[in-house]
Every structure is written in C-alpha cells, then in structure tokens.
XYZ file of C-alpha atoms in Angstrom:
358
model
C -35.789 -38.469 24.912
C -37.614 -41.660 23.933
C -35.924 -44.926 23.143
C -36.987 -44.592 19.498
C -35.468 -41.150 19.043
C -33.210 -41.227 16.037
C -29.480 -40.885 16.746
C -28.654 -37.656 14.985
C -26.763 -34.492 15.726
C -29.833 -32.313 15.705
C -31.609 -34.257 18.461
C -29.524 -32.520 21.121
C -29.670 -28.860 22.091
C -27.006 -26.682 20.530
C -23.856 -26.421 22.637
C -22.822 -23.176 24.250
C -20.464 -21.378 21.894
C -17.097 -20.206 23.271
C -15.418 -17.795 20.851
C -11.990 -18.067 22.571
C -12.137 -21.869 22.206
C -12.984 -21.465 18.531
C -10.032 -19.112 18.151
C -7.726 -21.484 20.034
C -8.732 -24.248 17.647
C -7.773 -22.017 14.728
C -4.456 -21.143 16.375
C -3.721 -24.840 16.947
C -4.331 -25.622 13.276
C -2.116 -22.728 12.188
C 0.813 -23.901 14.343
C 0.697 -27.306 12.647
C 0.536 -25.727 9.190
C 3.478 -23.431 9.990
C 5.496 -26.404 11.230
C 4.986 -28.136 7.877
C 5.853 -24.963 5.974
C 9.265 -25.441 7.575
C 9.607 -29.226 7.773
C 8.539 -30.111 4.232
C 11.042 -27.748 2.514
C 13.733 -28.988 4.883
C 13.076 -32.622 3.922
C 12.967 -31.666 0.222
C 16.228 -29.734 0.453
C 15.102 -26.198 -0.351
C 14.989 -24.675 3.125
C 17.595 -21.891 3.324
C 20.025 -21.696 6.242
C 18.287 -20.168 9.260
C 19.518 -19.028 12.695
C 19.836 -21.981 15.067
C 17.201 -20.707 17.486
C 14.660 -20.429 14.662
C 15.022 -24.118 13.827
C 14.164 -24.903 17.449
C 11.105 -22.647 17.349
C 9.776 -24.260 14.178
C 10.338 -27.732 15.627
C 7.785 -27.027 18.354
C 4.952 -26.183 15.949
C 3.542 -29.673 15.698
C 2.464 -29.514 19.330
C -0.656 -27.677 18.334
C -2.208 -31.149 18.588
C -2.025 -30.917 22.385
C -4.167 -27.795 22.145
C -6.703 -29.850 20.201
C -6.618 -32.490 22.954
C -7.373 -29.865 25.614
C -10.248 -28.495 23.559
C -11.703 -31.983 23.078
C -11.386 -32.716 26.790
C -13.325 -29.537 27.529
C -16.085 -29.919 24.931
C -16.637 -33.644 24.385
C -17.855 -34.656 27.884
C -20.349 -31.783 27.839
C -21.473 -32.892 24.377
C -22.066 -36.437 25.611
C -24.074 -35.220 28.601
C -26.039 -32.867 26.357
C -26.940 -35.632 23.917
C -27.935 -37.883 26.778
C -27.419 -41.056 24.744
C -24.206 -42.640 23.521
C -25.818 -43.470 20.167
C -26.658 -39.835 19.372
C -23.275 -38.700 20.626
C -21.370 -41.178 18.448
C -23.572 -40.356 15.467
C -22.682 -36.701 15.915
C -18.967 -37.528 16.182
C -19.097 -39.661 13.043
C -20.795 -36.878 11.085
C -18.162 -34.453 12.332
C -15.043 -36.562 11.730
C -15.674 -39.152 9.041
C -16.781 -37.311 5.849
C -13.624 -35.207 5.363
C -11.382 -38.029 6.510
C -13.062 -40.579 4.234
C -12.889 -38.374 1.128
C -9.162 -37.763 1.716
C -8.656 -41.444 2.531
C -10.036 -42.385 -0.873
C -7.861 -39.743 -2.557
C -4.719 -41.130 -0.905
C -5.455 -44.747 -1.767
C -6.490 -43.864 -5.320
C -3.708 -41.458 -6.290
C -1.043 -42.736 -3.889
C -0.067 -45.782 -5.976
C -0.017 -43.650 -9.135
C 2.226 -40.986 -7.597
C 4.383 -43.465 -5.680
C 3.470 -41.646 -2.472
C 4.985 -42.891 0.794
C 4.550 -46.649 1.316
C 2.747 -47.191 -2.003
C 6.018 -47.766 -3.881
C 6.223 -51.455 -4.760
C 3.252 -52.371 -2.558
C 1.429 -55.658 -3.187
C -2.357 -56.081 -3.259
C -2.573 -57.816 0.123
C -0.606 -55.089 1.879
C -2.626 -52.423 0.051
C -5.911 -53.879 1.331
C -4.505 -54.293 4.833
C -3.289 -50.698 5.026
C -6.512 -49.431 3.457
C -8.595 -51.040 6.209
C -6.179 -50.264 9.051
C -6.101 -46.576 8.115
C -9.853 -46.502 7.492
C -10.492 -47.522 11.105
C -7.839 -45.208 12.610
C -5.633 -48.106 13.752
C -2.172 -47.619 12.167
C -0.599 -46.125 15.286
C -2.039 -48.812 17.560
C -0.822 -51.595 15.247
C 2.509 -49.984 14.386
C 1.681 -49.789 10.671
C 2.289 -46.933 8.194
C -0.154 -44.053 8.279
C -1.607 -42.745 5.019
C -2.816 -39.271 6.011
C 0.007 -37.343 7.599
C -1.998 -35.818 10.462
C -4.677 -38.461 10.946
C -2.733 -40.176 13.747
C -4.354 -37.768 16.212
C -7.794 -39.049 15.194
C -6.869 -42.427 16.673
C -6.486 -40.736 20.055
C -9.642 -38.701 19.582
C -11.708 -41.815 18.866
C -10.140 -43.688 21.778
C -11.106 -40.754 24.001
C -14.681 -40.706 22.674
C -15.143 -44.436 23.209
C -13.525 -44.587 26.639
C -15.348 -41.559 27.994
C -18.650 -42.851 26.605
C -18.058 -46.183 28.353
C -17.311 -44.384 31.632
C -20.450 -42.279 31.141
C -22.629 -45.374 30.688
C -21.087 -47.167 33.674
C -21.458 -44.101 35.893
C -25.113 -43.573 34.948
C -25.784 -47.251 35.621
C -24.222 -46.749 39.062
C -21.749 -49.531 38.295
C -18.859 -48.322 40.430
C -16.511 -51.214 39.771
C -16.748 -50.861 35.999
C -16.299 -47.098 36.339
C -13.162 -47.604 38.426
C -11.744 -50.170 36.002
C -12.354 -47.869 33.028
C -10.740 -45.028 34.945
C -7.670 -47.201 35.501
C -7.609 -48.015 31.784
C -7.578 -44.275 31.102
C -4.623 -43.818 33.477
C -2.719 -46.641 31.771
C -3.393 -45.042 28.383
C -2.030 -41.724 29.649
C 1.044 -43.439 31.035
C 1.573 -45.092 27.633
C 1.007 -41.861 25.661
C 1.704 -38.948 28.042
C 0.508 -36.272 25.631
C -3.042 -37.644 26.016
C -2.917 -36.178 29.543
C -3.878 -32.901 27.871
C -7.387 -34.320 27.447
C -7.482 -34.287 31.241
C -6.812 -30.551 31.412
C -9.879 -29.900 29.298
C -11.964 -32.287 31.416
C -10.919 -30.504 34.621
C -11.977 -27.139 33.258
C -15.239 -28.632 32.085
C -15.931 -29.764 35.642
C -14.703 -26.638 37.406
C -15.232 -22.914 36.966
C -11.583 -22.092 37.627
C -10.330 -19.013 35.807
C -7.247 -16.814 36.187
C -7.981 -13.257 37.385
C -5.910 -11.625 34.656
C -7.275 -8.848 32.495
C -6.235 -6.959 29.401
C -2.609 -7.043 28.331
C -1.537 -8.916 31.448
C -3.704 -11.829 30.342
C -2.121 -11.727 26.887
C 1.398 -11.705 28.322
C 0.641 -14.606 30.661
C -1.043 -16.630 27.911
C 1.664 -16.058 25.294
C 4.355 -16.935 27.844
C 2.539 -20.135 28.820
C 1.940 -20.949 25.148
C 5.659 -20.671 24.320
C 6.708 -22.491 27.481
C 4.259 -25.343 26.908
C 5.442 -25.902 23.337
C 9.106 -25.698 24.314
C 8.745 -28.098 27.233
C 6.819 -30.578 25.096
C 9.545 -30.669 22.470
C 12.705 -30.416 24.542
C 12.038 -31.261 28.203
C 9.024 -33.225 29.451
C 5.369 -33.697 28.568
C 4.493 -33.923 32.254
C 6.077 -30.570 33.081
C 4.432 -29.021 30.011
C 1.042 -29.753 31.593
C 1.589 -26.869 34.033
C 1.819 -24.026 31.466
C -0.848 -25.838 29.432
C -3.200 -25.695 32.419
C -2.493 -21.997 32.993
C -2.893 -21.224 29.279
C -6.318 -22.836 29.161
C -7.362 -20.958 32.291
C -6.514 -17.652 30.600
C -8.310 -18.685 27.410
C -11.491 -19.270 29.427
C -11.195 -15.933 31.239
C -13.362 -13.543 29.182
C -11.663 -10.448 30.585
C -8.192 -11.529 29.505
C -6.665 -9.825 26.504
C -5.758 -13.209 25.047
C -9.407 -14.288 25.000
C -10.159 -11.097 23.074
C -7.377 -11.840 20.587
C -8.733 -15.346 20.040
C -12.166 -13.864 19.395
C -10.874 -11.824 16.452
C -12.649 -12.493 13.153
C -9.625 -14.036 11.409
C -9.043 -16.638 14.131
C -12.775 -17.308 14.420
C -12.921 -18.129 10.727
C -9.741 -20.217 10.952
C -11.218 -22.073 13.904
C -14.370 -22.809 11.928
C -12.414 -24.442 9.105
C -9.651 -25.810 11.365
C -10.534 -29.502 11.003
C -10.464 -29.297 7.215
C -7.295 -27.207 7.373
C -5.619 -29.727 9.668
C -6.271 -32.662 7.340
C -6.156 -30.967 3.942
C -3.002 -28.856 4.091
C -0.531 -31.766 3.572
C -2.380 -32.563 0.326
C -1.963 -28.945 -0.765
C 1.684 -28.671 0.241
C 2.890 -32.018 -1.148
C 2.808 -31.022 -4.874
C 4.484 -27.718 -3.992
C 7.157 -29.668 -2.138
C 7.859 -31.821 -5.190
C 8.078 -28.774 -7.458
C 10.288 -26.953 -4.966
C 12.665 -29.905 -4.770
C 13.092 -30.030 -8.545
C 13.610 -26.267 -8.809
C 16.209 -26.398 -6.036
C 18.057 -29.165 -7.885
C 18.140 -26.854 -10.904
C 19.850 -24.139 -8.854
C 16.992 -21.770 -8.056
C 17.539 -19.423 -5.094
C 16.461 -21.174 -1.863
C 15.103 -18.040 -0.205
C 12.929 -17.340 -3.223
C 11.779 -20.948 -3.302
C 10.930 -21.084 0.390
C 9.197 -17.701 0.296
C 7.089 -18.804 -2.652
C 6.318 -22.103 -0.937
C 5.121 -20.303 2.217
C 3.001 -17.670 0.450
C 1.496 -20.002 -2.136
C 1.123 -22.816 0.402
C -0.764 -20.647 2.883
C -2.976 -19.172 0.180
C -3.898 -22.508 -1.366
C -4.352 -24.085 2.070
C -6.840 -21.386 3.039
C -8.747 -21.786 -0.230
C -8.763 -25.599 -0.123
C -9.752 -25.669 3.555
C -12.623 -23.257 2.997
C -13.921 -25.263 0.046
C -13.547 -28.551 1.938
C -15.427 -27.089 4.890
C -18.274 -25.749 2.760
C -18.598 -28.714 0.407
C -17.914 -31.643 2.740
C -18.336 -30.500 6.338
C -21.489 -28.493 5.640
C -23.209 -29.682 2.468
C -22.201 -33.338 2.241
C -22.684 -33.746 5.968
C -26.184 -32.301 5.608
C -26.990 -34.684 2.748
C -25.787 -37.673 4.760
C -27.749 -36.584 7.822
C -30.953 -36.118 5.838
C -30.532 -39.472 4.095
C -29.923 -41.339 7.342
C -32.763 -39.454 9.022
C -35.134 -40.557 6.292
C -33.955 -44.154 6.548
C -34.376 -44.037 10.318
C -37.928 -42.722 10.030
C -38.813 -45.439 7.502
C -37.459 -48.153 9.790
C -39.303 -46.735 12.783
C -42.550 -46.647 10.769
C -42.086 -50.315 9.858
C -41.463 -51.230 13.503
C -44.600 -49.385 14.604
C -46.668 -51.054 11.888
C -45.466 -54.512 12.924
C -46.216 -53.679 16.553
C-alpha cells in the first residue's frame, strides 16, 4: 500500500467471516435487551412479583457486554494487521461506530431537554454544552460525568482498546521495544482498574492461537451453555477474575466448528440478529423508554401488572427488531456508504492537488 492510499474501509481485504462469532454477537445483544425488558419495568413499578431465582437470572443479562469485549479482542487486532495502516484502520472503525452513535446522540440532546430525560431536568446552557461534548467524545465514564446514551459507556472501552492496541502495533512494527513494553504495562493497569476489560484479552489470545475444545455435537452445546451461565453468574455475584475461566472455555467452544453450539449460533435468526446487533444495542433503550413511561402511567391507574409486563415485552421486542433493522439499513449501510463515497471523493481531489503542485 502506498503512502498516498486513501484511508478507507475498502482499501483492506475483506475479513474472514466467522458465522459463530456473528451469532455470538447477536446473542450478546439479545441478553442486554432482555435485561432491560426486566429492569425498566422494575424501575417504573410495573414488574409483577417473580420467583427470587428469576430476579437473579435477569440481573446477569447486562453482562452480554463482556461477550462483545471478547469478540472485539478476537477481531480487532486481525483487522488492524489486515489494514496495515493505523489511518485506514481508524477510518474503518469510525465508519462502523460513529454514524449510528452520532444520530442517536443528536436525538438525545435535541429531545432530552423537551422530555425532561435523565440529567436534562433543570440543566443550564454551560452544563448542556459540557455534557454534549463529553458524551460526543465517549468520555463520560472516564470523567465521572452523566452518560446520555444508556449503553454507550461500553464504546469508551472499545475506543480505548482501539487506540491502545494501535499504539502497540505501531511501536512493535517500529521495533521500539521499550515503548511496546510501556504500552503493555498501561494495558495491564487499565485491566486492573476495570477488570471486565480483561475479556478483550481472551479474544486476543484466541486470535493468536488456534486453540479449540475437542467437543462435538450436543456435548459442545452443553459445555457452552454451562460456561455461558457460569460466566454470567460469576460476573454478577462472585468475581470478574474467576469469570474469565468459563469465558475462555465458552469462546473456545464457539470457535470449534464441530461443536453443537457453533451450529446453533450459525442459525439464520442469530445471524440476522448479529448483523443488526450494534444498532440493536444502541437503539433499544430509545424504543423501550416511551413504553416504560406509558406502562408506568397505566400501572398507576390500576392495570394488571402481568398484562402490562407481557405487553411491554412483546411490543418492546417487536419494535426493537423493526427499529434496529431500519437503523442498520438506513444508517449503517446507506448513510455509511454516502459518507464513505463523499470522503473518498474529497481524498481523491486533495491527492490530485498535491500531485499537481508536485
């Protein structure tokens, strides 16, 4: 690749496609959605009384984010190596992450003050601008400030991972051992500060090794489902560090083509869910929030809680699927394509000017 090659997503060869990874991404998104189908009615006061063990199961659902971290750890380093240049890699990441996030960011900061959503109640102009910029650059968690998009906190960790790994990549290719070591130590400190980011490391290990578990058919499914449940339970109630063990084993089964679990993840429904998972992850709180408000008012008027919750779940899932599909098609595919073509044209114009001056 020449130094004047434009930094776009299409300048790198297409990545190898792993259907089980796609399915795992869809499963991760679904666990987060299911967790909110429980948590939001509970906060609004229209969740009916459930068995105690079921509350504990629902409480673990948000840990689908650790599955996303493992997937990123597995795919992102290979993507960086495939692109060959940090500029093209970061361009690709921006095209993947920013459009959906930015559209929803503008929705929150436009309608939020009108609806009195979250921290917008009684907010002054200075604080509004501050929070607008802090959230725009994925910094609320790092600065201890309120977050606007309910699930966008994970994007802060994703971007930190992209930047840190890219820096290590550059230092390693430049044969600068000391800088590589220092950056590696920074990564260890970050993991010590936020232990759940250690799940990025599981993905990285599998990207470097060809380790798989020799489990086939139903045995693979049983092992994977057991590790899945154990990982989520340990994350919520015991220790993140211990949860790394079943997480490691789970990912090994996912990457074993002969395992029954890999076949389940390759099913059409999970493949489609995996394709729209990023939109689903960010969009579903926007879909569920109005339903939560309506449910709260109906509960205050004495409507049956089981009927309310059932309607919330069915309607919430249906609208989430529709909204996520539309967001994927309109923003992730079409708008992303428009942006890429526009920037490509600008890049070609600038390169022509440089060549003419030379």
